[in-house]
Amino acid sequence: MFDIIVIGAGPAGSAAATCAARQGHKVALLDKAKFPRNKLCGGLFTERSRTYYTEIFGQEFDLSHAVTRTDFAFWHQGRELAVLRDVPPLHLTMRLDLDARLFQHALHAGAQDFTGRPIAQITDNSVIFRDGETLTAAILIGADGVNSIIARHLFGSPFDKNTIGFGLEIEAPNGGRPDGNQPLRIDLGAANWGYGWSFPKCQSTTIGIGGLHAENPDMKARFSAYLSTLGIDAEQVRVKGHYLPFGAFRKTPGRGHILLAGDAAGLVDPITGEGIAFAMKSGQLAAQAACDALKSDQPDMAITRYQSALTDLHRNLRIARRLRRIIFAPRWQKIFVTTFRRSGTVRLQYMRLLAGEIEYPELARSVLARLPHYILNIFRRSP
Ligand SMILES: Cc1cc2nc3c(=O)[nH]c(=O)nc-3n(C[C@H](O)[C@H](O)[C@H](O)COP(=O)(O)OP(=O)(O)OC[C@H]3O[C@@H](n4cnc5c(N)ncnc54)[C@H](O)[C@@H]3O)c2cc1C
C-alpha cells in the first residue's frame, strides 16, 4: 500500500515522484523499462527546462553532459532565412543520460523503484504487474507518455488521432568530433504543420522532422527529401518514429484521484514541440495537488487542485495553438516567413520564448503587431 503510485519514470514521472517523496509520502515509481533507457527526442533542453529542473530537483543542471549552443539557424524550403548569434543558450542532451539522472533524483528523494516491471492491469486504485504482484495507492499519477495506459484506462484511448503529432529521427554519427561552429538548425516547411531540425551533439547530430500526423501522410518521403538536402542518404540510416502530442492537451487531465502529467496529458508546445520542460513542471504540479489532497484527506479532489494549478500552462498552450495557424498554415506561411526574415524583433522574441524569458501572449503580440505591415508590402509588390 502506497500513498502515490507514479506510472512512468520519464521527466514527468521522475519530477512527480521526487516532489511527492520529498514531502514524506510513500511513493512507488513504475516503468516498463529499466533505466538507463532511450526515448526518441531531439534532446533540446531549454533554459525554461533548466529553470524548472533547479526548482524541482533543488540543484543546478549539470551542463558537463550537454552541448551548449548560442547560434541558431532558420531555414525555409532550402533557403537560409536567418542565423541568430548569441541567443540565450540552448542545451543539447541525450535522453539516455538525462532521464537516468532524473530517475536517480527520484530514488534519492525516497521513491521506491519498480522499473523494468511490465504492467498487466490497472484499476482505479491499483496496478497489477505481469508477475501477479499488486500495488495499491490512494492516488495514481499517469506519467507514461503519449501512449499512456492510464489515459486509455480513463478515456478509452491515449490520444486523438486527428490532433496528434508525429516525429521521425536519426542519429547521424560525427565520429566524436562535433563541429563547434555548426549552429542548431530549424527548417520551417520540412513537414506540413511542423518543421525539421538538426541538433549537433557530442557524438552525433540528431536530425528529425515532426508535424501534425493527419497533415503528413507522406512523412517518410518528406524525411528522405529533408535528409538528402543535408547530404544524407536515407537508405543508409536507421529511421525511428514516435508520436508527439503537439498541443493536443487534455482539458481535464485525469479524474478524481487519477492524474495525468507530461505527454500523457498532451502537454507539448504546439509550435516548438518542446515537451521536457512541461513534463517536469506538470509532474511537479500533479505531485503537489496529490500531496495537498492527501493532507486534507480528500484524494478525489486531487484533479480539481491539479487542473487549477495548470491554468497558466493551459492558457499558454491555447494561445500557441492559435498562433500556430499563422506560422504553419500553408496560406499564411509565406507571410509569416517574410515577417520572420525581416523582423529582428520577432526572431528575438521567438528565442526569448524558447529560453522561457517570455510566454506566448508576448510573442503573439509581437507577431500580430508586425503582420499587417508585411501583408500590405506583399500586396503592394504582387503584380
Ligand atoms: C521526435 C521527437 C523529438 C522531440 N524533441 C524534443 C526536444 O528536443 N526537446 C523537448 O523538450 N521535447 C522534445 N520532444 C518531446 C519530449 O520527448 C516529450 O514531451 C517528453 O519526453 C515527455 O516526457 P514524459 O515524462 O511525459 O514522457 P516520456 O518521456 O515518454 O516517459 C514516459 C515513460 O513511461 C514509460 N511507460 C510507457 N508506457 C508504459 C507502461 N505501459 N507501463 C509502464 N511504463 C510505461 C516509458 O518507458 C517512459 O519511461 C520530442 C518528441 C519527439 C517524438
Short mmCIF file of C-alpha atoms and ligand atoms in Angstrom, two decimals:
data_model
loop_
_atom_site.label_atom_id
_atom_site.label_comp_id
_atom_site.label_asym_id
_atom_site.label_seq_id
_atom_site.Cartn_x
_atom_site.Cartn_y
_atom_site.Cartn_z
CA MET A 1 0.00 0.00 0.00
CA PHE A 2 1.45 3.33 -1.11
CA ASP A 3 0.25 6.93 -0.85
CA ILE A 4 1.01 7.61 -4.50
CA ILE A 5 1.88 5.37 -7.44
CA VAL A 6 3.63 7.13 -10.32
CA ILE A 7 3.47 5.21 -13.61
CA GLY A 8 6.28 6.20 -15.98
CA ALA A 9 9.72 7.43 -14.90
CA GLY A 10 10.48 9.93 -17.68
CA PRO A 11 10.79 13.67 -16.93
CA ALA A 12 7.14 13.93 -15.77
CA GLY A 13 7.19 10.82 -13.58
CA SER A 14 10.60 11.42 -12.02
CA ALA A 15 9.65 15.03 -11.21
CA ALA A 16 6.34 13.89 -9.67
CA ALA A 17 7.97 11.11 -7.63
CA THR A 18 10.74 13.43 -6.40
CA CYS A 19 8.29 16.10 -5.23
CA ALA A 20 5.91 13.67 -3.52
CA ALA A 21 8.66 11.62 -1.83
CA ARG A 22 10.36 14.79 -0.56
CA GLN A 23 7.13 15.66 1.24
CA GLY A 24 7.36 12.40 3.15
CA HIS A 25 4.89 10.33 1.12
CA LYS A 26 5.31 6.67 0.36
CA VAL A 27 5.79 6.70 -3.41
CA ALA A 28 6.16 3.83 -5.89
CA LEU A 29 7.81 4.75 -9.21
CA LEU A 30 6.99 2.30 -12.00
CA ASP A 31 8.26 1.93 -15.54
CA LYS A 32 8.12 -0.89 -18.03
CA ALA A 33 11.76 -0.11 -18.93
CA LYS A 34 14.88 -0.43 -16.81
CA PHE A 35 17.00 2.72 -16.69
CA PRO A 36 19.05 3.94 -18.47
CA ARG A 37 16.60 3.70 -21.35
CA ASN A 38 16.29 5.71 -24.54
CA LYS A 39 13.44 7.90 -25.72
CA LEU A 40 13.13 9.28 -29.24
CA CYS A 41 13.67 13.02 -28.80
CA GLY A 42 15.72 15.95 -30.10
CA GLY A 43 17.02 16.29 -26.54
CA LEU A 44 16.87 20.10 -26.67
CA PHE A 45 16.93 21.23 -23.06
CA THR A 46 15.98 24.90 -22.97
CA GLU A 47 16.66 27.49 -20.30
CA ARG A 48 12.99 27.00 -19.38
CA SER A 49 13.78 23.33 -18.69
CA ARG A 50 16.85 24.36 -16.75
CA THR A 51 14.85 26.74 -14.54
CA TYR A 52 12.22 24.08 -13.83
CA TYR A 53 14.93 21.49 -13.19
CA THR A 54 16.55 23.67 -10.50
CA GLU A 55 13.18 24.43 -8.92
CA ILE A 56 12.08 20.78 -8.86
CA PHE A 57 15.28 18.86 -8.14
CA GLY A 58 16.84 21.51 -5.90
CA GLN A 59 20.17 21.80 -7.71
CA GLU A 60 21.74 23.32 -10.82
CA PHE A 61 21.58 21.27 -14.01
CA ASP A 62 25.00 19.68 -14.63
CA LEU A 63 25.95 21.00 -18.07
CA SER A 64 29.02 18.77 -18.42
CA HIS A 65 26.84 16.11 -20.11
CA ALA A 66 25.31 18.57 -22.57
CA VAL A 67 26.47 20.58 -25.56
CA THR A 68 25.55 24.24 -25.20
CA ARG A 69 25.00 26.39 -28.30
CA THR A 70 24.16 30.05 -28.72
CA ASP A 71 23.83 30.09 -32.53
CA PHE A 72 20.58 29.22 -34.22
CA ALA A 73 19.89 29.00 -37.99
CA PHE A 74 16.42 29.17 -39.53
CA TRP A 75 15.79 27.78 -43.00
CA HIS A 76 12.74 27.64 -45.19
CA GLN A 77 12.48 25.31 -48.19
CA GLY A 78 16.23 25.09 -48.76
CA ARG A 79 16.84 28.80 -48.21
CA GLU A 80 18.56 30.27 -45.18
CA LEU A 81 16.22 32.77 -43.50
CA ALA A 82 18.45 33.98 -40.69
CA VAL A 83 21.33 32.94 -38.46
CA LEU A 84 20.95 34.26 -34.95
CA ARG A 85 24.16 34.64 -32.95
CA ASP A 86 24.49 34.90 -29.17
CA VAL A 87 20.92 33.88 -28.44
CA PRO A 88 20.03 32.65 -24.93
CA PRO A 89 21.85 29.31 -24.52
CA LEU A 90 20.26 26.06 -25.70
CA HIS A 91 21.48 22.77 -24.27
CA LEU A 92 21.55 19.53 -26.23
CA THR A 93 21.23 16.34 -24.22
CA MET A 94 20.90 12.63 -24.90
CA ARG A 95 17.73 11.32 -23.29
CA LEU A 96 19.52 8.13 -22.27
CA ASP A 97 21.66 10.20 -19.84
CA LEU A 98 19.15 12.89 -18.96
CA ASP A 99 16.30 10.58 -17.95
CA ALA A 100 18.63 8.29 -15.99
CA ARG A 101 19.72 11.30 -13.96
CA LEU A 102 16.15 12.46 -13.30
CA PHE A 103 15.23 8.92 -12.25
CA GLN A 104 18.17 8.83 -9.80
CA HIS A 105 16.91 12.06 -8.21
CA ALA A 106 13.55 10.39 -7.58
CA LEU A 107 15.21 7.38 -5.92
CA HIS A 108 17.41 9.65 -3.77
CA ALA A 109 14.28 11.51 -2.68
CA GLY A 110 12.91 8.18 -1.40
CA ALA A 111 10.69 6.84 -4.19
CA GLN A 112 10.68 3.04 -4.40
CA ASP A 113 11.98 1.54 -7.62
CA PHE A 114 9.56 -0.66 -9.61
CA THR A 115 11.18 -0.19 -13.02
CA GLY A 116 11.61 -2.97 -15.56
CA ARG A 117 8.29 -4.48 -14.47
CA PRO A 118 5.63 -4.80 -17.20
CA ILE A 119 2.11 -3.91 -16.08
CA ALA A 120 -0.72 -6.37 -16.78
CA GLN A 121 -3.67 -4.40 -15.47
CA ILE A 122 -4.73 -1.07 -13.99
CA THR A 123 -7.69 -0.42 -11.74
CA ASP A 124 -8.73 2.88 -10.16
CA ASN A 125 -6.54 2.29 -7.10
CA SER A 126 -4.10 -0.40 -8.10
CA VAL A 127 -1.54 -1.62 -10.55
CA ILE A 128 -1.09 -5.34 -11.17
CA PHE A 129 2.24 -6.46 -12.61
CA ARG A 130 2.51 -9.33 -15.06
CA ASP A 131 4.11 -11.45 -12.33
CA GLY A 132 0.93 -11.02 -10.26
CA GLU A 133 2.24 -8.60 -7.62
CA THR A 134 -0.28 -5.82 -6.89
CA LEU A 135 0.41 -2.30 -5.61
CA THR A 136 -2.37 -0.10 -4.29
CA ALA A 137 -2.45 3.63 -3.53
CA ALA A 138 -4.83 6.47 -2.74
CA ILE A 139 -3.62 8.42 -5.77
CA LEU A 140 -2.24 7.37 -9.18
CA ILE A 141 -0.19 9.67 -11.41
CA GLY A 142 -0.02 8.58 -15.05
CA ALA A 143 3.24 9.89 -16.49
CA ASP A 144 3.59 7.10 -19.01
CA GLY A 145 3.98 9.14 -22.16
CA VAL A 146 1.96 9.63 -25.30
CA ASN A 147 0.68 6.02 -25.41
CA SER A 148 -0.42 6.24 -21.78
CA ILE A 149 -2.23 3.19 -20.44
CA ILE A 150 -3.62 5.38 -17.66
CA ALA A 151 -5.20 7.77 -20.20
CA ARG A 152 -6.55 4.71 -22.02
CA HIS A 153 -7.98 3.39 -18.74
CA LEU A 154 -9.70 6.74 -18.08
CA PHE A 155 -10.75 7.84 -21.55
CA GLY A 156 -10.67 4.74 -23.76
CA SER A 157 -7.75 5.94 -25.89
CA PRO A 158 -4.48 7.68 -25.08
CA PHE A 159 -4.82 10.45 -27.71
CA ASP A 160 -6.92 11.80 -30.56
CA LYS A 161 -5.68 10.59 -33.97
CA ASN A 162 -6.85 13.84 -35.60
CA THR A 163 -4.76 16.14 -33.44
CA ILE A 164 -1.68 14.08 -32.59
CA GLY A 165 1.75 14.92 -33.99
CA PHE A 166 4.39 12.52 -35.22
CA GLY A 167 8.17 12.77 -35.49
CA LEU A 168 10.90 10.86 -37.34
CA GLU A 169 14.54 10.98 -36.32
CA ILE A 170 18.00 9.64 -37.00
CA GLU A 171 21.26 9.92 -35.12
CA ALA A 172 23.94 10.82 -37.68
CA PRO A 173 27.33 9.89 -36.20
CA ASN A 174 30.03 12.56 -36.23
CA GLY A 175 32.89 10.32 -35.07
CA GLY A 176 33.04 12.13 -31.72
CA ARG A 177 34.23 15.31 -33.48
CA PRO A 178 31.39 17.81 -33.24
CA ASP A 179 31.77 20.89 -35.41
CA GLY A 180 31.74 23.67 -32.82
CA ASN A 181 30.64 26.23 -35.41
CA GLN A 182 27.65 24.29 -36.65
CA PRO A 183 24.55 26.12 -35.36
CA LEU A 184 21.33 24.45 -34.32
CA ARG A 185 19.17 24.37 -37.41
CA ILE A 186 15.40 24.55 -37.82
CA ASP A 187 13.82 24.06 -41.25
CA LEU A 188 10.33 25.53 -41.46
CA GLY A 189 8.23 23.70 -44.03
CA ALA A 190 10.25 20.45 -43.89
CA ALA A 191 6.97 18.87 -42.71
CA ASN A 192 3.42 20.19 -43.02
CA TRP A 193 2.32 21.91 -39.80
CA GLY A 194 5.73 21.28 -38.33
CA TYR A 195 9.40 21.60 -39.13
CA GLY A 196 12.75 19.84 -39.45
CA TRP A 197 15.70 20.05 -37.07
CA SER A 198 19.38 19.32 -36.97
CA PHE A 199 20.91 19.38 -33.49
CA PRO A 200 24.69 18.85 -33.29
CA LYS A 201 25.76 16.95 -30.15
CA CYS A 202 28.95 15.35 -28.79
CA GLN A 203 28.88 12.00 -30.59
CA SER A 204 26.19 12.56 -33.22
CA THR A 205 23.81 15.01 -34.82
CA THR A 206 20.13 14.38 -34.11
CA ILE A 207 18.18 15.08 -37.28
CA GLY A 208 14.42 14.88 -37.49
CA ILE A 209 11.13 16.17 -38.80
CA GLY A 210 7.85 16.42 -36.98
CA GLY A 211 4.39 17.76 -37.61
CA LEU A 212 0.69 17.01 -37.38
CA HIS A 213 0.20 13.34 -38.24
CA ALA A 214 -3.03 13.90 -40.19
CA GLU A 215 -1.36 16.56 -42.40
CA ASN A 216 1.66 14.41 -43.27
CA PRO A 217 0.58 11.16 -44.95
CA ASP A 218 3.97 11.12 -46.74
CA MET A 219 6.12 11.86 -43.70
CA LYS A 220 8.73 9.20 -44.59
CA ALA A 221 9.20 10.58 -48.10
CA ARG A 222 9.43 14.12 -46.69
CA PHE A 223 12.09 12.94 -44.27
CA SER A 224 14.12 11.28 -47.03
CA ALA A 225 13.93 14.54 -49.01
CA TYR A 226 14.99 16.55 -45.96
CA LEU A 227 17.91 14.21 -45.25
CA SER A 228 19.11 14.47 -48.82
CA THR A 229 19.19 18.31 -48.57
CA LEU A 230 21.58 17.72 -45.65
CA GLY A 231 23.67 15.30 -47.74
CA ILE A 232 22.45 12.12 -46.01
CA ASP A 233 21.16 9.05 -47.84
CA ALA A 234 18.01 7.87 -46.02
CA GLU A 235 18.67 4.29 -47.17
CA GLN A 236 21.90 4.19 -45.14
CA VAL A 237 20.47 5.26 -41.77
CA ARG A 238 18.04 3.83 -39.22
CA VAL A 239 14.92 5.98 -39.03
CA LYS A 240 12.76 5.84 -35.90
CA GLY A 241 9.33 7.38 -35.28
CA HIS A 242 7.29 8.39 -32.26
CA TYR A 243 4.00 10.19 -31.63
CA LEU A 244 4.12 13.66 -30.15
CA PRO A 245 1.08 15.30 -28.50
CA PHE A 246 1.73 18.51 -30.38
CA GLY A 247 -0.51 20.90 -28.43
CA ALA A 248 -3.38 18.44 -28.08
CA PHE A 249 -3.65 18.78 -24.32
CA ARG A 250 -6.44 17.28 -22.25
CA LYS A 251 -8.66 19.97 -20.73
CA THR A 252 -9.26 17.71 -17.73
CA PRO A 253 -6.04 15.77 -17.23
CA GLY A 254 -7.43 12.91 -15.17
CA ARG A 255 -10.37 12.01 -12.98
CA GLY A 256 -10.77 12.21 -9.19
CA HIS A 257 -7.62 10.70 -7.69
CA ILE A 258 -6.04 9.72 -11.04
CA LEU A 259 -3.89 12.45 -12.63
CA LEU A 260 -2.06 12.60 -15.96
CA ALA A 261 1.21 14.50 -16.44
CA GLY A 262 3.57 15.29 -19.32
CA ASP A 263 2.85 13.70 -22.72
CA ALA A 264 0.10 11.59 -21.15
CA ALA A 265 -1.75 14.89 -20.57
CA GLY A 266 -0.77 16.23 -24.03
CA LEU A 267 1.49 18.96 -22.64
CA VAL A 268 3.75 19.70 -25.60
CA ASP A 269 4.26 23.14 -27.13
CA PRO A 270 2.23 23.18 -30.39
CA ILE A 271 4.80 25.33 -32.20
CA THR A 272 8.24 24.37 -30.93
CA GLY A 273 7.46 20.77 -29.96
CA GLU A 274 9.14 21.34 -26.59
CA GLY A 275 7.87 18.82 -24.04
CA ILE A 276 10.59 18.08 -21.46
CA ALA A 277 10.03 21.34 -19.54
CA PHE A 278 6.25 20.91 -19.41
CA ALA A 279 6.59 17.26 -18.45
CA MET A 280 8.75 18.15 -15.44
CA LYS A 281 6.52 21.10 -14.49
CA SER A 282 3.27 19.16 -14.75
CA GLY A 283 4.82 16.27 -12.80
CA GLN A 284 5.63 18.71 -10.02
CA LEU A 285 2.13 20.25 -10.09
CA ALA A 286 0.44 16.84 -10.14
CA ALA A 287 2.52 15.73 -7.14
CA GLN A 288 1.70 18.91 -5.23
CA ALA A 289 -2.03 18.51 -5.96
CA ALA A 290 -1.80 14.88 -4.82
CA CYS A 291 0.03 15.77 -1.59
CA ASP A 292 -2.48 18.55 -0.76
CA ALA A 293 -5.44 16.27 -1.46
CA LEU A 294 -3.95 13.57 0.79
CA LYS A 295 -3.30 16.12 3.52
CA SER A 296 -6.94 17.19 3.51
CA ASP A 297 -7.99 13.53 3.33
CA GLN A 298 -9.81 14.14 0.03
CA PRO A 299 -7.88 12.18 -2.61
CA ASP A 300 -10.73 12.59 -5.11
CA MET A 301 -10.22 16.37 -5.02
CA ALA A 302 -6.72 15.94 -6.48
CA ILE A 303 -7.93 16.55 -10.06
CA THR A 304 -9.63 19.85 -9.12
CA ARG A 305 -6.47 21.11 -7.46
CA TYR A 306 -4.27 19.93 -10.32
CA GLN A 307 -6.44 21.43 -13.04
CA SER A 308 -6.43 24.76 -11.30
CA ALA A 309 -2.62 24.62 -10.95
CA LEU A 310 -2.36 24.03 -14.71
CA THR A 311 -4.42 27.12 -15.65
CA ASP A 312 -1.46 29.27 -16.81
CA LEU A 313 0.21 26.46 -18.72
CA HIS A 314 -3.06 25.56 -20.47
CA ARG A 315 -3.66 29.23 -21.34
CA ASN A 316 -0.21 29.50 -22.93
CA LEU A 317 -0.71 26.33 -24.96
CA ARG A 318 -4.12 27.58 -26.12
CA ILE A 319 -2.59 30.86 -27.37
CA ALA A 320 0.23 28.92 -29.04
CA ARG A 321 -2.30 26.73 -30.80
CA ARG A 322 -3.98 29.81 -32.28
CA LEU A 323 -0.65 31.35 -33.26
CA ARG A 324 0.35 28.07 -34.88
CA ARG A 325 -2.22 28.70 -37.64
CA ILE A 326 -0.29 31.80 -38.71
CA ILE A 327 3.08 30.04 -38.57
CA PHE A 328 2.22 26.70 -40.17
CA ALA A 329 -1.00 27.03 -42.22
CA PRO A 330 0.05 26.93 -45.92
CA ARG A 331 -1.84 30.12 -46.86
CA TRP A 332 -0.18 32.12 -44.05
CA GLN A 333 3.29 30.65 -44.09
CA LYS A 334 4.68 32.92 -46.82
CA ILE A 335 3.62 35.99 -44.86
CA PHE A 336 4.98 34.60 -41.62
CA VAL A 337 8.31 33.69 -43.25
CA THR A 338 8.62 37.23 -44.66
CA THR A 339 7.82 38.69 -41.26
CA PHE A 340 10.31 36.38 -39.60
CA ARG A 341 13.08 37.13 -42.13
CA ARG A 342 12.68 40.90 -41.90
CA SER A 343 11.83 41.43 -38.25
CA GLY A 344 14.69 41.09 -35.80
CA THR A 345 12.18 41.71 -33.01
CA VAL A 346 10.04 38.69 -33.93
CA ARG A 347 13.16 36.49 -34.16
CA LEU A 348 14.45 37.72 -30.83
CA GLN A 349 11.07 37.22 -29.16
CA TYR A 350 10.96 33.66 -30.51
CA MET A 351 14.36 32.90 -28.98
CA ARG A 352 13.31 34.53 -25.69
CA LEU A 353 10.25 32.30 -25.72
CA LEU A 354 12.43 29.21 -26.10
CA ALA A 355 14.57 30.44 -23.23
CA GLY A 356 11.50 30.79 -21.03
CA GLU A 357 12.06 34.55 -20.67
CA ILE A 358 8.66 35.37 -22.19
CA GLU A 359 5.46 33.42 -22.75
CA TYR A 360 3.15 33.12 -25.76
CA PRO A 361 0.99 36.20 -25.11
CA GLU A 362 4.06 38.41 -25.62
CA LEU A 363 5.21 36.52 -28.73
CA ALA A 364 1.68 36.72 -30.19
CA ARG A 365 1.64 40.49 -29.60
CA SER A 366 4.98 40.87 -31.44
CA VAL A 367 3.93 38.78 -34.43
CA LEU A 368 0.45 40.31 -34.72
CA ALA A 369 1.80 43.87 -34.44
CA ARG A 370 4.09 43.31 -37.43
CA LEU A 371 1.93 41.16 -39.69
CA PRO A 372 -0.28 43.92 -41.19
CA HIS A 373 2.81 45.81 -42.35
CA TYR A 374 4.22 42.76 -44.16
CA ILE A 375 0.83 41.75 -45.60
CA LEU A 376 0.50 45.24 -47.10
CA ASN A 377 4.01 45.04 -48.55
CA ILE A 378 3.30 41.64 -50.10
CA PHE A 379 0.12 43.01 -51.75
CA ARG A 380 1.95 46.12 -52.96
CA ARG A 381 4.67 44.03 -54.59
CA SER A 382 2.39 41.43 -56.22
CA PRO A 383 1.64 42.23 -59.92
C1 LIG B 1 10.81 13.11 -32.39
C2 LIG B 1 10.63 13.90 -31.12
C3 LIG B 1 11.53 14.92 -30.81
C4 LIG B 1 11.36 15.66 -29.63
N1 LIG B 1 12.28 16.62 -29.32
C5 LIG B 1 12.16 17.33 -28.17
C6 LIG B 1 13.17 18.27 -27.79
O1 LIG B 1 14.18 18.44 -28.48
N2 LIG B 1 13.00 18.95 -26.63
C7 LIG B 1 11.89 18.78 -25.84
O2 LIG B 1 11.76 19.46 -24.81
N3 LIG B 1 10.94 17.86 -26.15
C8 LIG B 1 11.06 17.12 -27.28
N4 LIG B 1 10.14 16.15 -27.59
C9 LIG B 1 9.03 15.92 -26.64
C10 LIG B 1 9.53 15.11 -25.44
O3 LIG B 1 10.24 13.98 -25.88
C11 LIG B 1 8.35 14.68 -24.56
O4 LIG B 1 7.45 15.74 -24.41
C12 LIG B 1 8.82 14.21 -23.17
O5 LIG B 1 9.62 13.06 -23.28
C13 LIG B 1 7.62 13.91 -22.28
O6 LIG B 1 8.06 13.35 -21.05
P1 LIG B 1 7.12 12.34 -20.24
O7 LIG B 1 7.81 12.05 -18.98
O8 LIG B 1 5.74 12.85 -20.22
O9 LIG B 1 7.05 11.03 -21.16
P2 LIG B 1 8.21 10.07 -21.66
O10 LIG B 1 9.49 10.76 -21.71
O11 LIG B 1 7.69 9.42 -22.90
O12 LIG B 1 8.32 8.97 -20.50
C14 LIG B 1 7.26 8.05 -20.30
C15 LIG B 1 7.80 6.86 -19.52
O13 LIG B 1 6.70 5.97 -19.31
C16 LIG B 1 7.12 4.64 -19.54
N5 LIG B 1 5.96 3.86 -19.97
C17 LIG B 1 5.28 3.95 -21.13
N6 LIG B 1 4.29 3.05 -21.17
C18 LIG B 1 4.35 2.36 -20.00
C19 LIG B 1 3.60 1.29 -19.47
N7 LIG B 1 2.61 0.73 -20.15
N8 LIG B 1 3.94 0.83 -18.26
C20 LIG B 1 4.96 1.38 -17.56
N9 LIG B 1 5.72 2.39 -18.03
C21 LIG B 1 5.41 2.88 -19.24
C22 LIG B 1 8.17 4.75 -20.65
O14 LIG B 1 9.06 3.64 -20.64
C23 LIG B 1 8.86 6.06 -20.29
O15 LIG B 1 9.98 5.85 -19.47
C24 LIG B 1 10.28 15.39 -28.75
C25 LIG B 1 9.39 14.34 -29.05
C26 LIG B 1 9.57 13.59 -30.22
C27 LIG B 1 8.62 12.46 -30.51
#
